[in-house]
Coordinates of C-alpha atoms and ligand atoms in Angstrom, one line a residue:
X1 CA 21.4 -7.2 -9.3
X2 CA 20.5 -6.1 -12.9
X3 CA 18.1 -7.7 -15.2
X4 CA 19.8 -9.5 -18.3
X5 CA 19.5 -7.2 -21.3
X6 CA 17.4 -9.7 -23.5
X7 CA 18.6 -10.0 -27.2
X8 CA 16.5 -10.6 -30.5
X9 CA 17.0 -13.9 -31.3
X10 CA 18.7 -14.8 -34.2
X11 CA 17.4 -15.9 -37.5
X12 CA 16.2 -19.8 -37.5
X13 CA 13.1 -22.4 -37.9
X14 CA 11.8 -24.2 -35.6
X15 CA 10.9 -27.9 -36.3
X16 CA 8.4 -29.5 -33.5
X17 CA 7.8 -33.0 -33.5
X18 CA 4.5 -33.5 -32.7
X19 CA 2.1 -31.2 -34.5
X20 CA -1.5 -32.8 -33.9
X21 CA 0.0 -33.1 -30.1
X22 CA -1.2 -31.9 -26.9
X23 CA 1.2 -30.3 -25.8
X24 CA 1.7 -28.3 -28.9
X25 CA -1.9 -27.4 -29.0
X26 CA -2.5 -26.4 -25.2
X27 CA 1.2 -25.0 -25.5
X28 CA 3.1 -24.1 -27.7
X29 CA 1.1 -22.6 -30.3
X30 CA -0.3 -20.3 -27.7
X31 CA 3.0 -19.4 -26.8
X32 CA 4.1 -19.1 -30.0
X33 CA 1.5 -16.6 -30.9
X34 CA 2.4 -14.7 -27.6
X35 CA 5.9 -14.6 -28.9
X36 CA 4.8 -13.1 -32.0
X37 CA 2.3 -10.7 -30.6
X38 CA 4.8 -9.4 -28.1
X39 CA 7.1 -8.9 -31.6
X40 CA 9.8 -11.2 -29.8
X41 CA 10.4 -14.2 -32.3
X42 CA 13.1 -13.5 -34.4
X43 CA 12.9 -11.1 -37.2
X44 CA 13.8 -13.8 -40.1
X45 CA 11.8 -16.9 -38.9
X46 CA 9.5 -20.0 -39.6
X47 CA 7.9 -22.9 -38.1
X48 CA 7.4 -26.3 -39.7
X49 CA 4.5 -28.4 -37.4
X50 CA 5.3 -32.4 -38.4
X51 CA 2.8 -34.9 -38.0
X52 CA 1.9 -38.2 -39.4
X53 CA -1.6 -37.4 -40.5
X54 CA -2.6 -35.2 -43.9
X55 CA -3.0 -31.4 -43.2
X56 CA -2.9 -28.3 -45.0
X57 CA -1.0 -25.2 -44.2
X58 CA -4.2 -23.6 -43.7
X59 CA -5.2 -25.8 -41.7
X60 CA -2.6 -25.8 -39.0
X61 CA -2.8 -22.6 -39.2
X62 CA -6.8 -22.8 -38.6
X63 CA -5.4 -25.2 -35.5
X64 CA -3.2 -22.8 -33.8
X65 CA -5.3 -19.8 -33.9
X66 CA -7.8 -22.4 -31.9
X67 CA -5.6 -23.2 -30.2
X68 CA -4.7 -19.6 -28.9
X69 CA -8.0 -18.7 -28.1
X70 CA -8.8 -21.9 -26.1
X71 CA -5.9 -20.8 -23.9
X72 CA -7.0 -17.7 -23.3
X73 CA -5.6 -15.5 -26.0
X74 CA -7.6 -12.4 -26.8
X75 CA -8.5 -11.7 -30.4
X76 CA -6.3 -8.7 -30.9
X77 CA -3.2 -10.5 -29.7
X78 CA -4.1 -13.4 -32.4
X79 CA -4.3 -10.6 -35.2
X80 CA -1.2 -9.7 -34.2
X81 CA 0.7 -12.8 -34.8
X82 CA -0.5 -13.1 -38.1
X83 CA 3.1 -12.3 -39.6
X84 CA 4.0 -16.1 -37.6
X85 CA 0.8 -17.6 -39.2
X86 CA 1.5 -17.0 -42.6
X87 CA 5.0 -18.6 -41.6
X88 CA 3.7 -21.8 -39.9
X89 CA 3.7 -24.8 -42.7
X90 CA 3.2 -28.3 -42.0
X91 CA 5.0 -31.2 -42.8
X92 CA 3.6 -34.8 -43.2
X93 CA 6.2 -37.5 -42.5
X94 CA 6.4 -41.2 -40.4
X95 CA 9.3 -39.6 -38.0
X96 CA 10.0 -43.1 -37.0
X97 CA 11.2 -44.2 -40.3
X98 CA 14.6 -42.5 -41.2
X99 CA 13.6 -43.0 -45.0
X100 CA 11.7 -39.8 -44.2
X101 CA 14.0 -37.1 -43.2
X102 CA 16.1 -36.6 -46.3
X103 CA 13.0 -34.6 -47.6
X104 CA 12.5 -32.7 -44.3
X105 CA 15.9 -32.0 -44.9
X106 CA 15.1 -30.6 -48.0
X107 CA 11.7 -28.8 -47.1
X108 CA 14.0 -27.0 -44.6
X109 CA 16.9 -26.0 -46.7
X110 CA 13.9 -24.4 -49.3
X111 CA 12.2 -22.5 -46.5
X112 CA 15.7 -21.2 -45.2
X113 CA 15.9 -19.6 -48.8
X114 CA 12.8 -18.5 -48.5
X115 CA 12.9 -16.6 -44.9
X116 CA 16.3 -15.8 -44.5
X117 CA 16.4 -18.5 -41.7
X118 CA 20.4 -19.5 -42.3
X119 CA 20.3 -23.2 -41.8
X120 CA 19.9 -22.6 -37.7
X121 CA 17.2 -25.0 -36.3
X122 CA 15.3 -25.8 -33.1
X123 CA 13.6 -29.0 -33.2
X124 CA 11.6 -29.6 -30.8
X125 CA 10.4 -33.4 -29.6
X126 CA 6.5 -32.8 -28.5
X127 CA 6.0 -36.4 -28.8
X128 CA 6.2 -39.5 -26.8
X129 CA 9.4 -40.2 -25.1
X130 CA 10.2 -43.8 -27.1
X131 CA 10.6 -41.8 -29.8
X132 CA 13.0 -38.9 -28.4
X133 CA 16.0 -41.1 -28.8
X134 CA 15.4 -42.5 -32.4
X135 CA 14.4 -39.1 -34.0
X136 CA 17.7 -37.8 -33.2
X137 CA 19.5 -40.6 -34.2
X138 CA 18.0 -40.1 -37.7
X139 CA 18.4 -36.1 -37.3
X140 CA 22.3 -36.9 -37.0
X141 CA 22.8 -39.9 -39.9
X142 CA 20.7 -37.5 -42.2
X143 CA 23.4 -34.5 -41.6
X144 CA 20.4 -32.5 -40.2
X145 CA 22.2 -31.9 -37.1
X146 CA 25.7 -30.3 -38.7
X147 CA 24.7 -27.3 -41.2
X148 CA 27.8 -25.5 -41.6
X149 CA 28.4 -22.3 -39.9
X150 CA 24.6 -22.8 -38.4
X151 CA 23.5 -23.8 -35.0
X152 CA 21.4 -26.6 -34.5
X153 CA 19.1 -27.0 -30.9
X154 CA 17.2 -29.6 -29.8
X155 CA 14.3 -29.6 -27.1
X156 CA 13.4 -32.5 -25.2
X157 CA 10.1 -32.6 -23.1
X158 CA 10.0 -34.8 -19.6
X159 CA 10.4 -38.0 -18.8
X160 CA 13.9 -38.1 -19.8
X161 CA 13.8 -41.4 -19.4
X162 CA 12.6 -43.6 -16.6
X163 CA 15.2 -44.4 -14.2
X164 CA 18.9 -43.6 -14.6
X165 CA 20.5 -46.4 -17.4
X166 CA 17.7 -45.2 -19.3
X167 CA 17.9 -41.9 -18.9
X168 CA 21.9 -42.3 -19.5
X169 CA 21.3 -44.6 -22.5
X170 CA 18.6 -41.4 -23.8
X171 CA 21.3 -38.6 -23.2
X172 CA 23.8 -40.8 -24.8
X173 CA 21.8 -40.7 -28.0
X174 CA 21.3 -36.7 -28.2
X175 CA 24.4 -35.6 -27.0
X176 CA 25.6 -37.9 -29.7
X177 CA 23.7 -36.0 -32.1
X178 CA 23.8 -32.2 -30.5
X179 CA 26.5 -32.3 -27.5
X180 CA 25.5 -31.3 -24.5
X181 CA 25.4 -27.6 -24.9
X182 CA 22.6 -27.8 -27.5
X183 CA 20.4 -30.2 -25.8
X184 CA 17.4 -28.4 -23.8
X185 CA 16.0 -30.8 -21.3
X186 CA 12.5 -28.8 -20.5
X187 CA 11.2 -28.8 -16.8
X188 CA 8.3 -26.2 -17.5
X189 CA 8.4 -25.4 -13.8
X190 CA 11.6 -23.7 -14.3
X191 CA 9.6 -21.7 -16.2
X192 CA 7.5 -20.6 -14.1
X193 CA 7.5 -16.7 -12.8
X194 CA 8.3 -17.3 -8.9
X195 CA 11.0 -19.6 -9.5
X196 CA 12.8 -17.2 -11.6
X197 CA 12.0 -14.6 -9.0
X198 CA 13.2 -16.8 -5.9
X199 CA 16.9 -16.3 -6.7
X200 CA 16.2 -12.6 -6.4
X201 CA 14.4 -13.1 -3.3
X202 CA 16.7 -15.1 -1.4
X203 CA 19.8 -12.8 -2.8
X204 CA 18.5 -9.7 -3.1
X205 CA 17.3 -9.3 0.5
X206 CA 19.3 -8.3 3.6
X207 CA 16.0 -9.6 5.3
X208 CA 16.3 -13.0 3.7
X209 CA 19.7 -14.1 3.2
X210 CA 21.3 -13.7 6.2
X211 CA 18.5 -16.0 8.2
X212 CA 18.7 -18.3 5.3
X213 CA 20.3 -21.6 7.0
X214 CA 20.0 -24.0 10.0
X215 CA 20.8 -21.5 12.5
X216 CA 17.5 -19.5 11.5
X217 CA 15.0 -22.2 9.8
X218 CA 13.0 -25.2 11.4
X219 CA 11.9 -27.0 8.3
X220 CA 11.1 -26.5 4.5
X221 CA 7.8 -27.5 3.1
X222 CA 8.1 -27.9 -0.5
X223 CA 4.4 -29.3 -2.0
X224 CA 2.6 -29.1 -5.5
X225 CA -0.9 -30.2 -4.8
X226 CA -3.3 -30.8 -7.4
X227 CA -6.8 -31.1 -7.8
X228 CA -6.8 -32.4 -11.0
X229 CA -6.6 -36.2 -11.6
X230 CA -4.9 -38.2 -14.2
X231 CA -7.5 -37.3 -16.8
X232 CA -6.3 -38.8 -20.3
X233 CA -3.1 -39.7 -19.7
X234 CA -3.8 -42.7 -17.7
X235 CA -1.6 -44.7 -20.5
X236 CA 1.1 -42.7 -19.9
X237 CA 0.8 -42.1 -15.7
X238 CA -0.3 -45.6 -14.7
X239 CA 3.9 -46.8 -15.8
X240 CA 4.9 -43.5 -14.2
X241 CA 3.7 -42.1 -10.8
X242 CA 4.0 -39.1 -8.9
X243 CA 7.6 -40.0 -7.8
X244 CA 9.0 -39.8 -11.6
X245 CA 6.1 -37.5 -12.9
X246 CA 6.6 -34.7 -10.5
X247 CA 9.2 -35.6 -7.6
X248 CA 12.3 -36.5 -10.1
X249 CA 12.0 -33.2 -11.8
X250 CA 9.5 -30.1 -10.5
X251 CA 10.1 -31.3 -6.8
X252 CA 13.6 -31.8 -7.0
X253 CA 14.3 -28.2 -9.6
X254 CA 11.8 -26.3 -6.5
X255 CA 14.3 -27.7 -3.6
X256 CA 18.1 -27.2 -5.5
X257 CA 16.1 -23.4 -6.1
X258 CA 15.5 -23.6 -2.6
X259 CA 18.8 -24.9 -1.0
X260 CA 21.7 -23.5 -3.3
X261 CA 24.8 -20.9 -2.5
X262 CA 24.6 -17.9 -4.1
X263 CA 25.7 -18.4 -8.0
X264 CA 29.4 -16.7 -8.8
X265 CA 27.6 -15.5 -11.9
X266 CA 23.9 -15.8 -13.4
X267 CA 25.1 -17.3 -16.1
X268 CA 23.5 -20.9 -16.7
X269 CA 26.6 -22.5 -15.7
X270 CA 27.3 -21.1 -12.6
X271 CA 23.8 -21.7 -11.5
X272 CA 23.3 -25.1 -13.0
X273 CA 26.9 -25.8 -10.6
X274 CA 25.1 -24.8 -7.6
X275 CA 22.3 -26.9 -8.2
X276 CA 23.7 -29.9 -8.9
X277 CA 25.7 -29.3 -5.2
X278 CA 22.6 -29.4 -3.5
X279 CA 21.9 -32.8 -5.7
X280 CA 25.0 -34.1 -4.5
X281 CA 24.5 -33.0 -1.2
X282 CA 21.5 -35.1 -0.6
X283 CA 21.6 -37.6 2.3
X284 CA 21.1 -41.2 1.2
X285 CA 18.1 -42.9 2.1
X286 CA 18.9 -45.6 4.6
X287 CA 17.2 -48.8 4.3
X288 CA 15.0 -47.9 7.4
X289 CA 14.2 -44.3 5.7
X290 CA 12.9 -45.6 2.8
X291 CA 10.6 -47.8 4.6
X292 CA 9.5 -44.2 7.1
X293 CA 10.6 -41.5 5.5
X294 CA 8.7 -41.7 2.0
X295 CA 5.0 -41.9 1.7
X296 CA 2.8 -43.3 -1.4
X297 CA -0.6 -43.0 -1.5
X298 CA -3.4 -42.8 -4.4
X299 CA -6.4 -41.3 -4.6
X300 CA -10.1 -43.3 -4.0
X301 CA -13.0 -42.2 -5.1
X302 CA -14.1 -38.9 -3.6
X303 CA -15.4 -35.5 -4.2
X304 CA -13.8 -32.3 -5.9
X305 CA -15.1 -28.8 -6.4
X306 CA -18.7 -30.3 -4.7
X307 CA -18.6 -33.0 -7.5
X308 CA -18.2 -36.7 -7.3
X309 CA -14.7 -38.4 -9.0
X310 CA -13.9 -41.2 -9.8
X311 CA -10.7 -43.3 -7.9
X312 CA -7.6 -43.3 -10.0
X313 CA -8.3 -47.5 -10.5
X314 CA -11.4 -46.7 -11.8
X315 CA -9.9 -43.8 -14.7
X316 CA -9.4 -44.2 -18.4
X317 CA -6.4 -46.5 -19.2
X318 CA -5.3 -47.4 -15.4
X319 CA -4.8 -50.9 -14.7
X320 CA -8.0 -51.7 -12.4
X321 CA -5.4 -53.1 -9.6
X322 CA -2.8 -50.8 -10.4
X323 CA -0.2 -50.0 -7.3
X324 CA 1.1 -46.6 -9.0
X325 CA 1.8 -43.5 -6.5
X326 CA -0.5 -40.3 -7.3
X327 CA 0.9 -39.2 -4.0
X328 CA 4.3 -38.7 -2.2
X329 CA 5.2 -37.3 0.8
X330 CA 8.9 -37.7 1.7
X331 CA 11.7 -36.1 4.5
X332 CA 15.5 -35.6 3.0
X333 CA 18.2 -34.0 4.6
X334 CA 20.6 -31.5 3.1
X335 CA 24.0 -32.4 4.6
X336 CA 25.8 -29.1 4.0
X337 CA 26.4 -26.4 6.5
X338 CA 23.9 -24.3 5.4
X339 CA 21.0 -27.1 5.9
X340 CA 22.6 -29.6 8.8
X341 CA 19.7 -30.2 10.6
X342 CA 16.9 -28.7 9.2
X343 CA 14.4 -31.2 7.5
X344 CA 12.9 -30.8 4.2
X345 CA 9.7 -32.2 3.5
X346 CA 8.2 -32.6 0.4
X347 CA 4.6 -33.6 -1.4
X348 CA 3.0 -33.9 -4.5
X349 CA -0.5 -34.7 -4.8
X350 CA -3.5 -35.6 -7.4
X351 CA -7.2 -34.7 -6.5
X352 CA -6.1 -32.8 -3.3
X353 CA -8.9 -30.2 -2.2
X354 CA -6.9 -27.3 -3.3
X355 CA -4.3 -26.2 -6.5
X356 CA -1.5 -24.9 -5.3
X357 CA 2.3 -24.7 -5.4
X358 CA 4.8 -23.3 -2.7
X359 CA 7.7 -23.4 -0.8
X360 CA 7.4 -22.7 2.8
X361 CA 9.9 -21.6 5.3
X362 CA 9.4 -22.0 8.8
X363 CA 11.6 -19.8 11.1
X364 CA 12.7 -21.3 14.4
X365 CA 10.9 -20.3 17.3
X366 CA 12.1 -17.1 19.9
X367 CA 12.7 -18.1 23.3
X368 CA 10.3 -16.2 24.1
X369 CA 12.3 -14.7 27.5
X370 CA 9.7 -11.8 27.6
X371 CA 6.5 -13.1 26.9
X372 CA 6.0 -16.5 28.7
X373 CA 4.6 -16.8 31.7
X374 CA 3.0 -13.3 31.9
X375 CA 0.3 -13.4 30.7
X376 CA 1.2 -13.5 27.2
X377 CA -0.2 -16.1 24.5
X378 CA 1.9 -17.9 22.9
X379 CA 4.1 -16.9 19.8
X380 CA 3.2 -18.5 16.3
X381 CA 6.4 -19.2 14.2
X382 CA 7.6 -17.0 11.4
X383 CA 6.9 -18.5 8.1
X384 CA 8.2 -16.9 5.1
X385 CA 5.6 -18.7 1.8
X386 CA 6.8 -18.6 -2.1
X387 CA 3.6 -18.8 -3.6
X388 CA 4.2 -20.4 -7.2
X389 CA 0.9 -21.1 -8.2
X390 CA -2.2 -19.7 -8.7
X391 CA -1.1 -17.0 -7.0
X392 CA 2.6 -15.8 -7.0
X393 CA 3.9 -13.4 -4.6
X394 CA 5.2 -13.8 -1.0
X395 CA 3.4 -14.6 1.6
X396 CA 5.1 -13.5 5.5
X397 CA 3.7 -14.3 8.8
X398 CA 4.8 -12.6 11.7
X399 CA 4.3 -12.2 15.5
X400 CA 2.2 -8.6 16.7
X401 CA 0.2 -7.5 19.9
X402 CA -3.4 -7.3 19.2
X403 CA -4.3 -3.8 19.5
X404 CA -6.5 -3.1 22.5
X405 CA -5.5 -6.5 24.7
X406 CA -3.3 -7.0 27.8
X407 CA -1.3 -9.2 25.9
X408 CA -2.6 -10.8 23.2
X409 CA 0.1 -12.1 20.7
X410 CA -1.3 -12.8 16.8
X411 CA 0.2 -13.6 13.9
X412 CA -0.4 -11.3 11.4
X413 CA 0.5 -11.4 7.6
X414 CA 2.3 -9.3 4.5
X415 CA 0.6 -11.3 1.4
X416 CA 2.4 -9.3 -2.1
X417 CA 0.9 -10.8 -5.0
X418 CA 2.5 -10.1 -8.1
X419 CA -0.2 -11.9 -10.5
X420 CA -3.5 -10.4 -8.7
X421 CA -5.7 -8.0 -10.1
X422 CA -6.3 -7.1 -14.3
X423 CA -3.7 -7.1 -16.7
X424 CA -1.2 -8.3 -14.8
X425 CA -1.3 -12.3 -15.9
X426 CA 2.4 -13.6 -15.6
X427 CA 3.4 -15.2 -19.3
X428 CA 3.4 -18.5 -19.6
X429 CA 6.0 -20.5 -18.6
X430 CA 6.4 -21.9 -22.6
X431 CA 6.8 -18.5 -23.5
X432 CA 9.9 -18.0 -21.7
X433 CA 11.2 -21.2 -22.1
X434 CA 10.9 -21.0 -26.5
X435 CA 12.3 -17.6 -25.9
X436 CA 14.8 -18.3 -24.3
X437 CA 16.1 -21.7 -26.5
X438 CA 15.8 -19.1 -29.4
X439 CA 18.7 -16.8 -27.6
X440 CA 20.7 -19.9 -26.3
X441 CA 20.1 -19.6 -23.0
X442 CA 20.0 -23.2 -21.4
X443 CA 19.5 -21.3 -17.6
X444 CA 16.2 -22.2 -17.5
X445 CA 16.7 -26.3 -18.4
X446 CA 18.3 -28.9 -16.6
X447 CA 21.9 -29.7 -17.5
X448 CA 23.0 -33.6 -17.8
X449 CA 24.1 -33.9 -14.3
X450 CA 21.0 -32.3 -12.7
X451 CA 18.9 -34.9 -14.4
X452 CA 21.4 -37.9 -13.7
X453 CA 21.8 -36.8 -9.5
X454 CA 17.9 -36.7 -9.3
X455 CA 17.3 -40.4 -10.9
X456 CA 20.1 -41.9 -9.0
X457 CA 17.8 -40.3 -5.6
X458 CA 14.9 -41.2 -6.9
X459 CA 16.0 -44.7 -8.0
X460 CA 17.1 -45.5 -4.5
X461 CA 13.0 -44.8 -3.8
X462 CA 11.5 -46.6 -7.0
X463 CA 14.0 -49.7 -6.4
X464 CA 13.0 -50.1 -2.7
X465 CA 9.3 -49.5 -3.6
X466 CA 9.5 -52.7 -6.3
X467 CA 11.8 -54.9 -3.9
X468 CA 9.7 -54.4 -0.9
X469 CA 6.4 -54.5 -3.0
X470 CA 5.4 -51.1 -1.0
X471 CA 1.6 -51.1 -1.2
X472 CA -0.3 -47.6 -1.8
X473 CA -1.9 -45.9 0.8
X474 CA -5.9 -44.9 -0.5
X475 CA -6.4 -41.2 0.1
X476 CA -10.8 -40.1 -0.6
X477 CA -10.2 -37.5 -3.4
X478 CA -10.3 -34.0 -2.1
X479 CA -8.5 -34.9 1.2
X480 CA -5.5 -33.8 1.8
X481 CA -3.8 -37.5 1.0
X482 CA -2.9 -40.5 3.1
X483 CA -2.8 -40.4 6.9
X484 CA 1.0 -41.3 7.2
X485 CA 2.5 -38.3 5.4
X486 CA 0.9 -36.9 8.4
X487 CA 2.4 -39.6 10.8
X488 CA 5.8 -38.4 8.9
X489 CA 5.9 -35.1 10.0
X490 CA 4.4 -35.7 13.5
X491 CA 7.5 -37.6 14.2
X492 CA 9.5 -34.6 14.2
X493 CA 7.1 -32.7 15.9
X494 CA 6.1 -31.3 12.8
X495 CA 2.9 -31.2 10.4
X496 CA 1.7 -29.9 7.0
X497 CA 1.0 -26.2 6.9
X498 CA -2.2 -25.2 5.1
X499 CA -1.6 -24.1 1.7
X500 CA -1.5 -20.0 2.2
X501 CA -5.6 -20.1 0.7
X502 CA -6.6 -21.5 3.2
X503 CA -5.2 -19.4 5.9
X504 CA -7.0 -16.9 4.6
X505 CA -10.3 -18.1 6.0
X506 CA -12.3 -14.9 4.8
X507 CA -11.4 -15.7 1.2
X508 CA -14.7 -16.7 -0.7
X509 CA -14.5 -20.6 -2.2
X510 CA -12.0 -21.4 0.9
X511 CA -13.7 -21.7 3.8
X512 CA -14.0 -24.6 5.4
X513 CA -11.4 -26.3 3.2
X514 CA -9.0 -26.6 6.1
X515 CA -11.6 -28.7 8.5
X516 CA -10.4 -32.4 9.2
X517 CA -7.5 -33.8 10.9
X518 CA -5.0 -33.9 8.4
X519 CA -5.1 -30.0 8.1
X520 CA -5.4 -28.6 11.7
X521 CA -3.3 -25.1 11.2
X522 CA -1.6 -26.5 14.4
X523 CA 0.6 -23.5 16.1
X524 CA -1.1 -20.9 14.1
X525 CA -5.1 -22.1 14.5
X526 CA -6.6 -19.5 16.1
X527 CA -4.5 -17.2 13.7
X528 CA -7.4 -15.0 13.0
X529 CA -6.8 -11.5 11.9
X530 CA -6.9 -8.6 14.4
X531 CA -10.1 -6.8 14.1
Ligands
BG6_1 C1 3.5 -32.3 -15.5 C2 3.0 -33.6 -15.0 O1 4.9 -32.3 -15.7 O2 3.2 -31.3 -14.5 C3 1.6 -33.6 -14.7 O3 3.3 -34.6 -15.9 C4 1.2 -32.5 -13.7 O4 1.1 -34.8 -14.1 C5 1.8 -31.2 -14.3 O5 -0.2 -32.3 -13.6 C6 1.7 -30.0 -13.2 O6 2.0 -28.8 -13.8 P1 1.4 -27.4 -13.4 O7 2.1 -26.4 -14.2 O8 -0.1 -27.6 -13.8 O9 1.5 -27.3 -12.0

């Protein structure tokens, strides 16, 4: 499999809604200024930062170079972009009044004289979701949407909406004023460095591929776990919840990733079809799955990093009696042939005692013909780990004899990290993403029908949660979350592998962090390294 030549993008400006923003400031001026350092933003370009409040040029620019170095950005790489800087202007308008856009329109069409930029636009909607749908509405009526013989983008950030007539009422309005093809519906997990590499790891590999299915797997773990809690965004969060925060989109993009047939091409179509087939493929939740199957809980009080926290009731704009999820746990089925049988389990957690995102496959068992009975200990399961985050690599557990012993079976481990050691810090997920909106290629966004499968499976949760008035289960911050995601697994003679960190007990900062019930390494507990 080759890599896909990457082309310069072509000439355009790009608009984003949202310019005092978060999001723009944490990401995507950093990226931005990674783009330019890296000489990959297009050769005739600009970028017009809107906002509501009174700014200068200068000082937006001021803003982003901040911005840069908060993330992390050395000062060399900020020279460097200083080409983008002096083409970063700002643009003060009310974006919810339509009154407003016929001089955007204008300020646009001067600075495409002015850059070469050939009426082509990305606009990009940084700001709260309530306004996604009215700001293209005004983007179309105002003709900002149609330049002739120009192309016209527009990027939408998560939640696309909140349950699926929303969400279908939302798409309505930008496909309206884009059609599908130039709508860019952002999961910045997509963006992440291991997910693009997973496809190459499942299909690339005669050791992989072929063991890939029910014949060959036990279960998949798929889990996000966070230490962070809901910080500042308790306004937002609080109407939300981990189900349509995380599950709806990152969860659900980690399993298709996960689960899919080999694409006929790597074109965004051919993969985005194979995604959505695992999406259609999901078993419906019976009545008496939705009531076993799917765990909520939410973080208490407790302690992270050594410190005390706060419980999510007690945080900054969170209804004191609030009943919102900061945890799921959940079991769904695959019914294909590739995944008959094999369970999937998946959780996302807030103020969990470790950060970390992977996918973990756990091989059925040998038979073990030679080895029981004789003597021999018994055999820890294969597990094959995609470590997203903070480490990406590959993490592979495997079955040897301990050198020196009669018969002493240990798992031992291949751990390849791809992000480890200097110099060698994966981009930022927002730097591909931007990069690759500037080239038109959607591959790494979620097409309509991804979006509208996952609500309709996540609706089924969110309806019987409201009908049934599920309660929340409390969870002590920095434990590994309720008791009955455990209770889930157990069921199927299963339970929670220990994110790889902490199998590595000689690492320093993790030891200990796998003590308590909820985190017993089971099978693999005495899995010490040979000495
Ligand atoms: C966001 C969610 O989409 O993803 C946040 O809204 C969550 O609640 C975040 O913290 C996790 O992303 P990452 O990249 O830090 O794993």
């Amino acid at each position: 499999m080759s890599v896909t030549a990457v082309s310069r993008p072509e000439p355009c400006i790009l608009v984003i809604f949202g310019a005092t923003g978060d999001l723009t400031q944490r990401k995507l001026y950093p990226a931005l200024i990674n783009l330019a350092a890296q000489g990959r933003l297009p050769e005739h370009f600009a970028v017009v930062a809107v906002g509501r409040r009174e700014k200068t040029d200068a000082l937006v620019r001021e803003e982003a170079k901040r911005a840069a170095a908060a993330a992390g950005a050395a000062p060399a790489v900020i020279a460097e972009a200083e080409g983008l800087l002096k083409r970063l202007h700002y643009f003060q308008m009310d974006f919810d009044v339509e009154a407003a856009y016929p001089s955007l329109r204008s300020r646009l069409a001067g600075l495409d004289a002015e850059y070469n930029t050939q009426g082509n636009r990305i606009y990009f909607l940084a700001v709260a979701p309530q306004y996604f749908g009215s700001i293209a509405d005004y983007l179309y009526r105002q003709g900002m949407t149609a330049n002739q013989g120009a192309w016209q983008r527009v990027v939408v950030e998560k939640p696309f909406g909140r349950n699926l007539p929303s969400a279908r009422q939302l798409n309505a309005r930008l496909t309206q004023a884009f059609g599908e093809r130039r709508v860019y519906r952002i999961d910045h997990y997509l963006g992440k460095e291991m997910l693009q590499n997973l496809m190459v790891i499942r299909f690339a590999n005669t050791l992989f591929e072929p063991l890939w299915n029910g014949r060959f797997i036990e279960e998949v773990q798929i889990s996000i776990n966070e230490t962070v809690g809901v910080g500042s965004r308790g306004g937002y969060y609080d109407g939300a919840g981990a189900l349509r925060d995380m599950v709806q989109n990152h969860m659900l993009q980690l399993l298709t990733l996960t689960a899919m047939e080999p694409p006929v091409d790597l074109d965004a179509d051919s993969i985005r079809d194979e995604k959505v087939k695992v999406l259609r493929s999901l078993r419906p939740l019976e009545a008496a799955d939705l009531a076993t199957s799917v765990i909520r809980g939410q973080y208490g009080p407790g302690i992270i990093d050594g410190k005390p926290v706060v419980g999510y009731r007690e945080e900054e704009r969170v209804d004191p009696n609030s009943n919102t999820e900061t945890y799921v746990a959940l079991k769904l089925h695959i019914d294909n042939f590739r995944w008959s049988g094999v369970p999937f389990y998946l959780r996302t957690g807030k103020r969990l005692p470790v950060r970390s995102s992977e996918i973990v496959i756990r091989f059925r068992e040998q038979p073990g013909v030679l080895y029981f009975g004789k003597g021999y200990s018994e055999l820890g399961p294969n597990l094959l780990v995609i470590k997203i985050q903070p480490e990406e690599g590959v993490f592979l557990q495997f079955n040897a004899r301990q050198p020196g012993t009669q018969g002493t079976i240990v798992p031992v481990r291949m751990d390849y990290c791809q992000n480890c050691g200097t110099g060698l810090d994966s981009p930022e997920a927002y730097e591909r993403l931007l990069a690759d909106v500037m080239r038109g290629d959607s591959t790494l966004f979620t097409r309509w029908d991804e979006v509208e499968y996952a609500w309709e499976f996540v609706d089924q949760i969110a309806g019987y949660w409201e009908q049934a008035g599920t309660p929340v289960e409390i969870y002590p911050a920095g434990s590994w979350g309720p008791e009955g995601a455990d209770r889930l697994l157990a069921r199927n003679g299963h339970r929670w592998i220990l994110p790889f960190q902490c199998l590595l007990t000689d690492r320093p900062g993790f030891e200990g962090i796998g003590a308590g019930p909820m985190v017993e390494s089971g099978p693999f507990e005495d899995s010490k390294e040979p000495s």
